[in-house]
XYZ file of C-alpha atoms in Angstrom:
581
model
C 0.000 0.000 0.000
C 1.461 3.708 -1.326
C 0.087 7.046 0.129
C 0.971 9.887 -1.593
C -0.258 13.215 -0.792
C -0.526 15.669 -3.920
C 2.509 18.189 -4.966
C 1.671 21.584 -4.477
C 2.250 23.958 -7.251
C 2.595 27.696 -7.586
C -0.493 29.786 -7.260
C -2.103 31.472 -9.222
C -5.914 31.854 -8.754
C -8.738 33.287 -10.721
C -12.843 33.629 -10.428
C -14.379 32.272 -13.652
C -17.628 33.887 -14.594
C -20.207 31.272 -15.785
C -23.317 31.270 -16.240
C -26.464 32.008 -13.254
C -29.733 30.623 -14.331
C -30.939 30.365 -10.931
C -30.552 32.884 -8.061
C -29.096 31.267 -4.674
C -30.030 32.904 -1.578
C -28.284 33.216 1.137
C -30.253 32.330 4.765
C -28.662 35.277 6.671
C -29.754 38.085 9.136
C -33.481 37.814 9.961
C -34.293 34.972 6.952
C -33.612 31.326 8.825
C -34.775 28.117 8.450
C -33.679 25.687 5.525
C -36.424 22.654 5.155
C -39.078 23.848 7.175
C -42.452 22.697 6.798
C -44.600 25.172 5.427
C -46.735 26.318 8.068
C -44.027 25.431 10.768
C -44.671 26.977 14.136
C -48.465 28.420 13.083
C -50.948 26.955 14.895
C -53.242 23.710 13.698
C -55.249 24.993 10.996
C -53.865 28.402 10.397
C -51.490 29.686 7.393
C -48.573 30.951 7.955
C -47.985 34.493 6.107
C -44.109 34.563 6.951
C -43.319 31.550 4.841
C -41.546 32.045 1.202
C -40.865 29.042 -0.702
C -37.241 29.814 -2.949
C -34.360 27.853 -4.098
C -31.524 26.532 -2.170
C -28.343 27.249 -3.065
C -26.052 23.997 -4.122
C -23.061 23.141 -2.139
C -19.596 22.718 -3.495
C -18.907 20.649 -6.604
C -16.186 18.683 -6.524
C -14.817 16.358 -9.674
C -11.291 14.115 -8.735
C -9.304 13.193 -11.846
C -7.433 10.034 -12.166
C -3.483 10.426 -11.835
C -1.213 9.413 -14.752
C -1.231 5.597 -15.507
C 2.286 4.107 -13.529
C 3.750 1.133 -13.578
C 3.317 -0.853 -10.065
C 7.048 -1.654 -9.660
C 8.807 1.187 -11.603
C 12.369 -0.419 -10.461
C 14.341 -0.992 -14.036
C 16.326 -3.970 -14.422
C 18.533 -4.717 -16.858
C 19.055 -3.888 -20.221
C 16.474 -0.387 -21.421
C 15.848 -2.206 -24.362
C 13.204 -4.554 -22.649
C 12.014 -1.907 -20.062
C 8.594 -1.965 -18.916
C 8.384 1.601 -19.592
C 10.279 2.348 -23.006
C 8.638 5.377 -23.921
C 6.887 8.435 -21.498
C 3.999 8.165 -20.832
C 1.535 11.876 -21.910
C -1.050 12.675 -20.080
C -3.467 15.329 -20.512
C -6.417 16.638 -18.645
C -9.579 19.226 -19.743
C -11.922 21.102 -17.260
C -15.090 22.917 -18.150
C -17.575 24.808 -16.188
C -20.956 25.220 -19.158
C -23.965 27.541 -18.654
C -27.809 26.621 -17.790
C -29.454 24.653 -20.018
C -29.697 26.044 -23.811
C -26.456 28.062 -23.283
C -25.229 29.523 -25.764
C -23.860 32.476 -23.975
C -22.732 32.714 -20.846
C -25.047 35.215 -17.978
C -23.058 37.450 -15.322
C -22.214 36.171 -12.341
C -19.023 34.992 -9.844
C -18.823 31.827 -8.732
C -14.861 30.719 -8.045
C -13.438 27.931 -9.844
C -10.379 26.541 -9.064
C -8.610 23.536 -10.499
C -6.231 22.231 -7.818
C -3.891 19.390 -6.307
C -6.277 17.245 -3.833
C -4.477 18.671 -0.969
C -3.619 22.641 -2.231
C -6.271 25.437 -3.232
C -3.440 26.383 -6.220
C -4.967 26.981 -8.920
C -4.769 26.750 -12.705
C -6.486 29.975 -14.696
C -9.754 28.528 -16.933
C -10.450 30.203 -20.117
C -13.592 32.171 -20.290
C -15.347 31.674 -23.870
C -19.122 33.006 -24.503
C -20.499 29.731 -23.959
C -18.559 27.715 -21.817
C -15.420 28.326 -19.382
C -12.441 25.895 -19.745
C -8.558 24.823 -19.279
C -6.607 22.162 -20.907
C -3.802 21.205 -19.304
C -0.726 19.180 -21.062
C 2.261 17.030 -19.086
C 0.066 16.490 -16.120
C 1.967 14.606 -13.274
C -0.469 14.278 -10.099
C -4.617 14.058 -9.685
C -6.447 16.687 -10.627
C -9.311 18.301 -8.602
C -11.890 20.609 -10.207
C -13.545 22.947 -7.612
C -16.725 24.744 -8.310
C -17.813 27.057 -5.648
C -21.261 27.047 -3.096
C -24.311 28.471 -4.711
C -23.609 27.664 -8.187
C -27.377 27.306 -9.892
C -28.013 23.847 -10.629
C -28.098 23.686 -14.230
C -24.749 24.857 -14.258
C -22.859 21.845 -16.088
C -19.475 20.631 -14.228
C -17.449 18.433 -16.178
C -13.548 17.481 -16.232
C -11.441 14.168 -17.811
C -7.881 12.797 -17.895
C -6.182 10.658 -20.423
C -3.299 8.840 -20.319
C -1.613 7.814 -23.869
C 1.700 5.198 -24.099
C 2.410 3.940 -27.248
C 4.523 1.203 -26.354
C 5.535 -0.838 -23.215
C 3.451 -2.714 -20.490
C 1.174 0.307 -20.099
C 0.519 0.590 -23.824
C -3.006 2.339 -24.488
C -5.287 5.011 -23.849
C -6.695 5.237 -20.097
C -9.500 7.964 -20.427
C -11.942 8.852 -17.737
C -14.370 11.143 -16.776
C -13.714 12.823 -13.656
C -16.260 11.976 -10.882
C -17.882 13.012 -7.528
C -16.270 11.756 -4.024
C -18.793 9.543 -2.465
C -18.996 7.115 0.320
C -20.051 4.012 -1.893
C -18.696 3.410 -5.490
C -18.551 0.574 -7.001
C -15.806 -0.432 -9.822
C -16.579 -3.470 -11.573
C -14.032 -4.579 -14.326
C -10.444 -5.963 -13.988
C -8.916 -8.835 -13.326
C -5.881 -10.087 -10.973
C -4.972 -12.672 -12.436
C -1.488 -13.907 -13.633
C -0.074 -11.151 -16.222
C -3.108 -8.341 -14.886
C -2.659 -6.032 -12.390
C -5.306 -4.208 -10.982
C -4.068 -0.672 -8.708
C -6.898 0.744 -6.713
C -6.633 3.890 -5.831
C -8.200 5.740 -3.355
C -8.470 9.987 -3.320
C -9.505 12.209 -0.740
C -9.777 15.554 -1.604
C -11.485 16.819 1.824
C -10.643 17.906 5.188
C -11.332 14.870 7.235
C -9.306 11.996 7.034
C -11.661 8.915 5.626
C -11.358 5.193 6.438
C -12.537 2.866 3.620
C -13.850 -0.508 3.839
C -13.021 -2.716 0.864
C -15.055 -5.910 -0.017
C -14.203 -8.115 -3.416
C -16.167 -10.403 -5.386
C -14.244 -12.782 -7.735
C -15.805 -16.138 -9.956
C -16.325 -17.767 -6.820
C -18.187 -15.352 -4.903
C -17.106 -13.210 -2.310
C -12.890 -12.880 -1.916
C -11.269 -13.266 1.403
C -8.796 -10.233 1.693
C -5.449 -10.203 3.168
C -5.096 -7.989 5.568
C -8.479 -7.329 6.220
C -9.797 -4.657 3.569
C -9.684 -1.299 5.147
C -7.662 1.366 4.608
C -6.884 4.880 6.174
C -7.095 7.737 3.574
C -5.460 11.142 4.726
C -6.977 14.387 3.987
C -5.496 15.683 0.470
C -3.918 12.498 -0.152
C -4.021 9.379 -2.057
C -3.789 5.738 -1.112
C -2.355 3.185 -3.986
C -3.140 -0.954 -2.854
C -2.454 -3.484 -5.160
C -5.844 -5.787 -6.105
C -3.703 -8.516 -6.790
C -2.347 -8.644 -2.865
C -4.840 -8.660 -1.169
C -7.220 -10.820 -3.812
C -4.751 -12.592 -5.752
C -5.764 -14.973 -9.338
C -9.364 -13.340 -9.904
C -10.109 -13.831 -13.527
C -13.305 -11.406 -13.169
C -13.291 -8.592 -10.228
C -16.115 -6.420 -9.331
C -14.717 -4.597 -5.814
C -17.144 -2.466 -3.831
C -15.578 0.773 -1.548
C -17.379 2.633 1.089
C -16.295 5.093 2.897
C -16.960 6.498 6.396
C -15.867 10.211 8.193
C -15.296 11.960 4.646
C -15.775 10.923 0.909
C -13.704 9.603 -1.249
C -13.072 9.052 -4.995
C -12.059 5.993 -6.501
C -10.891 4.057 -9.262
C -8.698 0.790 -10.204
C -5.930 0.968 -13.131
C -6.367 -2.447 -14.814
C -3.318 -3.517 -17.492
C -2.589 -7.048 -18.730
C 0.290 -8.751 -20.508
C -0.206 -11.835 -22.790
C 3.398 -12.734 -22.084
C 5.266 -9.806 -22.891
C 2.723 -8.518 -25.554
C 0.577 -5.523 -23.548
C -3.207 -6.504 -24.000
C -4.471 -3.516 -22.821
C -4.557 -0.382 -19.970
C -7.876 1.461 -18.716
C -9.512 2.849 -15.645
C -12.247 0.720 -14.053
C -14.450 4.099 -13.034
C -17.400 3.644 -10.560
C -20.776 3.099 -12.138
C -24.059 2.706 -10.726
C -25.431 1.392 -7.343
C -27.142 -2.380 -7.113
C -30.630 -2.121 -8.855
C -32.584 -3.817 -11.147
C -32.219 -1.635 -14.788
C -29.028 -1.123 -16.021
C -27.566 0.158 -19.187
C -24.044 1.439 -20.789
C -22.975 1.533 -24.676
C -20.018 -0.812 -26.212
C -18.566 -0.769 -29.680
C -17.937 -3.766 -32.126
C -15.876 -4.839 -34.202
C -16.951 -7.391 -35.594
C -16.111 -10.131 -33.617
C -17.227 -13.504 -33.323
C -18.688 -15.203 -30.095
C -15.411 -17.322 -29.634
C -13.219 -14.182 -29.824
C -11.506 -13.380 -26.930
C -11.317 -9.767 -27.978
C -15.189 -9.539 -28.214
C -17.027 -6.765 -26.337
C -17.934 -8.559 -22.642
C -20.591 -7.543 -20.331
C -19.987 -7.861 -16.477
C -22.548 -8.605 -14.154
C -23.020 -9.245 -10.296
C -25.619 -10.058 -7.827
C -24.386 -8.520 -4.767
C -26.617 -9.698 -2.334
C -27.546 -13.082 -1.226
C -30.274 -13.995 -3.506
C -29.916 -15.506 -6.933
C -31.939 -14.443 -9.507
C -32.268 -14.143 -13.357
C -31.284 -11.112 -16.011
C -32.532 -10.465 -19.406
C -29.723 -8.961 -21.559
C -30.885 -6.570 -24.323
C -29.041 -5.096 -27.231
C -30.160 -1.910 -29.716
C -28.192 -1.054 -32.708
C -28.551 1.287 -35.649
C -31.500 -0.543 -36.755
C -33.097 -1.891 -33.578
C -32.643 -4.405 -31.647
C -29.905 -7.237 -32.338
C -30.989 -11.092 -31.075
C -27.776 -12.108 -28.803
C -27.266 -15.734 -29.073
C -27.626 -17.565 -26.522
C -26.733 -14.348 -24.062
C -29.677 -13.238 -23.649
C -31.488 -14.734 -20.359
C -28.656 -15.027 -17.906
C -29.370 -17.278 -14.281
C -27.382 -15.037 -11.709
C -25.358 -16.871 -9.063
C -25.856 -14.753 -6.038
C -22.151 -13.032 -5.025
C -20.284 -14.560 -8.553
C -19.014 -12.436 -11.022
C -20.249 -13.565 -14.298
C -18.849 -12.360 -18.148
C -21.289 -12.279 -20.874
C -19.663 -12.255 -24.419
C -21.119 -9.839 -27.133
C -19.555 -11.354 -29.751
C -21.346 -12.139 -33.222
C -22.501 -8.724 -33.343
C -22.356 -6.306 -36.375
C -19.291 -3.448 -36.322
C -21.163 -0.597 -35.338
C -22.289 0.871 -31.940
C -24.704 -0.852 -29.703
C -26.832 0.447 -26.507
C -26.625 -3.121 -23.663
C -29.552 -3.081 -21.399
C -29.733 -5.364 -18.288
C -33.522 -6.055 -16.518
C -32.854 -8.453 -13.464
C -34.691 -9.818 -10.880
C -33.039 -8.572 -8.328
C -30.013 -5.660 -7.375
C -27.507 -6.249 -9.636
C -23.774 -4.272 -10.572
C -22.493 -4.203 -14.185
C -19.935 -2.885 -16.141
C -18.106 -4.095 -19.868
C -15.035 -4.140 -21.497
C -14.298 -3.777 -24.809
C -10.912 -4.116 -27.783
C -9.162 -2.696 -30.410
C -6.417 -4.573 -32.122
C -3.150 -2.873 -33.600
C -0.243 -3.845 -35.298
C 1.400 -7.249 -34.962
C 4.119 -7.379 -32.167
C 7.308 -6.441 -33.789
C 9.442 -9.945 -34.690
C 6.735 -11.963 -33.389
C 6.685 -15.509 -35.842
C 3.482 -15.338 -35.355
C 1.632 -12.278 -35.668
C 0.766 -11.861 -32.477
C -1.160 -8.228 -32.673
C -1.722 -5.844 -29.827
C -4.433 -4.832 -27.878
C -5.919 -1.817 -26.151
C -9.644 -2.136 -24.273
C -11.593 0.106 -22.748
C -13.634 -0.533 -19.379
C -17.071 0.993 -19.516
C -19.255 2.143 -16.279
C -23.187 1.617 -16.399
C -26.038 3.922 -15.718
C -29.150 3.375 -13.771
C -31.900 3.782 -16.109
C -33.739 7.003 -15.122
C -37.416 5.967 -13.375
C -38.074 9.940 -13.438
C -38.100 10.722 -17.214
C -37.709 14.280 -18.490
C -40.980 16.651 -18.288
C -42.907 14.297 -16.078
C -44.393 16.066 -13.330
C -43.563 15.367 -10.014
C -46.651 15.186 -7.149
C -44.164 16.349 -4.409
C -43.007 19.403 -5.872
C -43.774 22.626 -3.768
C -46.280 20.012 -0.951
C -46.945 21.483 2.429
C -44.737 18.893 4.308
C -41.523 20.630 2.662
C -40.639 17.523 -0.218
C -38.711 18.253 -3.261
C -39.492 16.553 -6.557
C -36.556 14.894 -8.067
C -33.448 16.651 -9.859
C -34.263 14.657 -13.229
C -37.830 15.814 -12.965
C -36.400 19.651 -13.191
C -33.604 19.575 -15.886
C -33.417 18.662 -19.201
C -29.601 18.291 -18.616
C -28.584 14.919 -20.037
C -24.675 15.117 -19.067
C -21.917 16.705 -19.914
C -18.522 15.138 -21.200
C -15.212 17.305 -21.833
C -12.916 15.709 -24.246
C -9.362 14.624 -24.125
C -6.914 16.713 -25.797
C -5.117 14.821 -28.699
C -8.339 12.370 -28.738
C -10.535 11.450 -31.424
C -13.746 11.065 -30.783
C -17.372 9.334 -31.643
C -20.714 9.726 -29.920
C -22.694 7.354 -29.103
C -26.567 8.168 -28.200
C -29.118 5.295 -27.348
C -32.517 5.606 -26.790
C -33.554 2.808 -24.439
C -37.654 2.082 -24.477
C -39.348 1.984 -21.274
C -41.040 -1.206 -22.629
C -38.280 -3.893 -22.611
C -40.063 -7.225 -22.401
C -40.311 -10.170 -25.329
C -42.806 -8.928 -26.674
C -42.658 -5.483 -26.335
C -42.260 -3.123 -29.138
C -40.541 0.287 -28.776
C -42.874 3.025 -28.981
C -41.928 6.868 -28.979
C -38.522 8.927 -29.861
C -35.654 10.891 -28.270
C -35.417 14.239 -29.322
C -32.537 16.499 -28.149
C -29.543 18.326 -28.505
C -25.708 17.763 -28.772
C -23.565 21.244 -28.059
C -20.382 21.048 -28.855
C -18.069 23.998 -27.432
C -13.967 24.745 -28.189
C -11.610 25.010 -26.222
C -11.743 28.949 -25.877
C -15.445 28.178 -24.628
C -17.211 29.418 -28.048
C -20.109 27.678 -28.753
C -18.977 25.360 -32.508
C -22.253 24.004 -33.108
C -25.506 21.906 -31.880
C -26.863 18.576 -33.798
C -30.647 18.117 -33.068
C -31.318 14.437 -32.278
C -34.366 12.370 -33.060
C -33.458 8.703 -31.491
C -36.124 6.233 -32.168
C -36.689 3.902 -28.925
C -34.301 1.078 -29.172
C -31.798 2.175 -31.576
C -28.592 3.523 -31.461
C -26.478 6.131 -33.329
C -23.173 7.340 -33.496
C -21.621 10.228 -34.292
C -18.591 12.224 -35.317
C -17.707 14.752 -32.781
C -15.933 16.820 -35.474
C -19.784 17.018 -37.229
C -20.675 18.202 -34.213
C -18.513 20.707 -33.811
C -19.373 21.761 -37.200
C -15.826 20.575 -38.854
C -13.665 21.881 -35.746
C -12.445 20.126 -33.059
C -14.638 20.585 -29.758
C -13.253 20.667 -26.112
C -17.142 20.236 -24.675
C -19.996 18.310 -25.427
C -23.480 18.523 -23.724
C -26.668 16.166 -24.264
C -30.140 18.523 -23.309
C -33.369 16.497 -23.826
C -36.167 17.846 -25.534
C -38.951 18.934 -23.027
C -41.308 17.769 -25.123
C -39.378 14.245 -25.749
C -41.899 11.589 -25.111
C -44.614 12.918 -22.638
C -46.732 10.981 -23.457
C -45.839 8.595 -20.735
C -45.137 5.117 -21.241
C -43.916 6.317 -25.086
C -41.090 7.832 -22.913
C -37.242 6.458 -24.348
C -34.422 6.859 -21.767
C -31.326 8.198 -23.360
C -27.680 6.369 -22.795
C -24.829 8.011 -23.939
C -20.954 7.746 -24.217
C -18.108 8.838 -25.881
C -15.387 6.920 -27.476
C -12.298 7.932 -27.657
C -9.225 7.034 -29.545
C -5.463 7.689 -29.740
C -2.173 6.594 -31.447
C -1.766 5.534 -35.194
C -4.174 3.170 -37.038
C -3.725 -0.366 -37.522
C -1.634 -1.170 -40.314
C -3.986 -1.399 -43.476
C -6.584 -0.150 -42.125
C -9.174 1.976 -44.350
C -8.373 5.638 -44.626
C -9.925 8.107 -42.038
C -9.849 4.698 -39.132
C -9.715 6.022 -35.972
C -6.220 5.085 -33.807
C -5.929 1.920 -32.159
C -5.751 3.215 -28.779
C -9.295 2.985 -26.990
C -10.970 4.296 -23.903
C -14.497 5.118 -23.216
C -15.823 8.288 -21.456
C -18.997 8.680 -19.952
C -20.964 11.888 -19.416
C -20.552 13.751 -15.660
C -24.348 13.853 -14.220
C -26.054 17.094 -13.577
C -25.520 18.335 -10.088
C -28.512 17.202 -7.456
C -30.547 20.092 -5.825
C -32.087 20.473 -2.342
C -34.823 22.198 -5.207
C -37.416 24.437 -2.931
C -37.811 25.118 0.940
C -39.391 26.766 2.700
C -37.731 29.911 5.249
C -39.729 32.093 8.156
C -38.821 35.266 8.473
C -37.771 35.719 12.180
C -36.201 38.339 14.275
C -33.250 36.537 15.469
C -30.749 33.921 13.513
C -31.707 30.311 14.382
C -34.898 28.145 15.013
C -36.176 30.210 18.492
C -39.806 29.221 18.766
């Protein structure tokens, strides 16, 4: 086990101005009370005259980056020629703080943001465009942590991502990921530990409380007795590195669960394999959704058949102790795509099950997963480059990306909520408020291609998809300007992709946000759930592959969720500070 604590770096600060499509109020002076009943302190039957309902400001927003991919043991031995690490490693990162939904401009207002070490407040400047503020930062050497200040309205987008590129050694690949949100329970499932993989969990605390995490591992067999007993002490502003493959040694299929307690925590596991000495491969594992019973997350084929090994996988786990059955659906271009022999899937309660994907079309594919009870699940999927160099037998390499699932969204878009603005003080749900579909900033020196889903709400055998996704792509530079929007019509179960450079309108864009239509499927059950992703690629093509083929480096990001709200409460006006009746 490693702890490192963050490098500080010379300061230089600066308050962005973004966008304020929603006034925060501060409860100061003779306004008190946050989440009081309407009503509260009036007697039985009366109304209370003092009581305003507004909006409550949103706390804080924190996104952690991944640090750089590193080798586990960076000792060299022997001759350079075979080092682990022939060539440096570049890794680049991109932070971007977008205005309210529909944005094209950004409104006045201060709000600081600050992109800093996990344990400094020195920061790097962010480039103020009309429509979006951003940085891009090359040669980055530590984690990154985007800060967003208190009282930032909540369609305010919040995005960041890191990528790592080596184009030769054991870490050969792209490792991409989105930047996420410390939280006490994450859960990471992809990897493997065993011989030739090495899975490095890492553990970031950008707080002010020192966190202890509690570890727990599921393997092929169920549940994995660790070494050492699974919980770990994470310092405020640092890191904490542990090695999978110690403490849960010669687990062809991991799914590891981390919850924290007395501060929050990001995490994430760098997975790499060997075949040999030929690299197969280097991604993040990033968390994805809590145990439940809808999944969904987007994969890319090539082609492959079922017996590949290089064919897409799906990853799924019952945590709990019941068993139960999944039903494993898959939308392409044209609908949906019969998965043979994949698609009902008898869940083992506690074992960590693949599901191949193979026998699919090339193109780009939206995976659903309806179970019978909580499951996890995550995929994996491969690009192949050129041959190994010498190699008699044409042994190619490999670079695969880990993808995250969503939950699919039981609040669609424009439904209205029976809670919003009720006497006893509820709030309706943030998805019920925001046509914000995600946000996803892009790695610098990345290609990229959208993919957009839209996943019916009627999934069954028999079922047919009824309604359409309409929305919006944005796609902003990197000095913030707004390039240019794509309007989407999705029909429910298919899936399209798309060239960001389109987008963007023929340039290259920084920022890319999804806004539903509010309009998009009211009509209830007619009501398609959009999954999206992007897929990102680096390094040189493939040896004869067709001109305009993306590079055969791989990684997947997903899009940073819009920011939760406390939505309405209700204050008293009082004469004093504090609850006094």
């Amino acid at each position: 086990m490693t702890t490192r604590r963050s490098r500080p770096r010379a300061t230089l600060r600066r308050a962005a101005t973004i966008s304020t499509g929603l006034v925060a109020v501060a409860l100061t002076g003779v306004v008190a009370a946050v989440g009081v009943p309407v009503g509260w302190g009036a007697a039985p039957g009366a109304v209370s005259t003092d009581v305003e309902q507004i909006e409550a400001s949103t706390p804080e927003r924190v996104l952690v980056c991944p640090a750089p991919v590193r080798l586990a043991d960076t000792a060299q031995v022997g001759d350079a020629q075979f080092s682990a690490a022939p060539v440096e490693t570049a890794t680049a990162l991109r932070a971007a703080v977008v205005g309210g939904a529909g944005a094209g401009t950004a409104n006045p207002g201060d709000t600081p943001v600050n992109l800093t070490g996990l344990d400094a407040l020195d920061a790097s400047p962010l480039e103020e465009g009309d429509g979006a503020t951003t940085v891009s930062l090359a040669d980055v050497t530590d984690s990154e942590v985007l800060r967003v200040g208190a009282g930032t309205p909540v369609d305010t987008r919040v995005a960041a991502s890191v990528g790592s590129v080596t184009t030769a050694g054991d870490l050969r690949g792209l490792a991409a990921a989105s930047c996420a949100v410390p939280d006490i329970s994450q859960w990471l499932v992809g990897g493997s530990t065993e011989v030739g993989s090495s899975a490095q969990l890492v553990l970031q605390n950008p707080g002010r409380t020192p966190a202890t995490v509690r570890l727990s591992v599921w393997g092929p067999g169920g549940p994995v007795v660790l070494s050492g007993g699974g919980q770990y002490l994470v310092p405020p502003g640092a890191e904490v590195v542990t090695l999978v493959e110690a403490v849960a040694p010669e687990q062809r299929r991991l799914a590891v669960h981390v919850e924290s307690t007395g501060g929050t925590v990001a995490a994430y596991l760098q997975h790499s394999t060997l075949d040999g000495l030929v690299p197969v491969g280097v991604d993040f594992v990033v968390p994805g959704a809590e145990p439940t019973t809808a999944l969904a997350l987007g994969v890319t084929s090539a082609g492959e058949s079922v017996e590949d090994p290089w064919a897409p996988q799906l990853r799924l786990l019952v945590p709990g102790a019941e068993a139960g059955s999944a039903t494993v659906t898959v939308y392409g271009a044209d609908g949906r795509v019969r998965l043979r022999g994949g698609e009902e899937q008898t869940l083992a309660p506690g074992a960590v099950t693949d599901v191949s994907l193979g026998g699919l079309p090339a193109g780009g594919y939206t995976v659903t997963v309806d179970s019978t009870v909580p499951v996890v699940a995550g995929a994996f999927q491969a690009r192949a480059g050129d041959p190994v160099a010498d190699s008699l037998d044409g042994t190619q390499q490999v670079d695969r990306a880990w993808v995250a699932a969503t939950a699919l969204d039981p609040a669609p878009v424009g439904e209205e909520s029976s809670v919003a603005g009720s006497a006893d003080g509820a709030t309706e749900p943030a998805s019920a408020r925001t046509t914000d579909r995600g946000t996803v900033t892009l790695v610098p020196g990345t290609s990229s291609v959208v993919r957009v889903g839209a996943v019916p709400s009627a999934r069954g055998e028999d079922a047919a998809p009824t309604g359409t996704f309409t929305g919006t792509l944005r796609a902003y530079g990197a000095d913030g300007v707004l390039l240019g929007e794509t309007g989407l019509a999705v029909e429910a179960g298919t899936t399209v992709s798309l060239d960001a450079l389109e987008i963007g309108g023929g340039n290259e864009p920084a920022v890319l946000t999804l806004d539903a239509s509010e309009t998009s499927g009211r009509s209830g059950q007619d009501r398609p759930t959009p999954v999206w992703s992007v897929l990102a690629s680096a390094g040189s093509p493939a040896s004869g592959a067709a001109e305009g083929a993306p590079g055969s480096l791989v990684s997947v990001l997903v899009p940073v969720p819009p920011a939760s709200s406390q939505g309405t409460v209700a204050v008293r006006a009082t004469s004093t500070a504090g609850l006094s009746d």
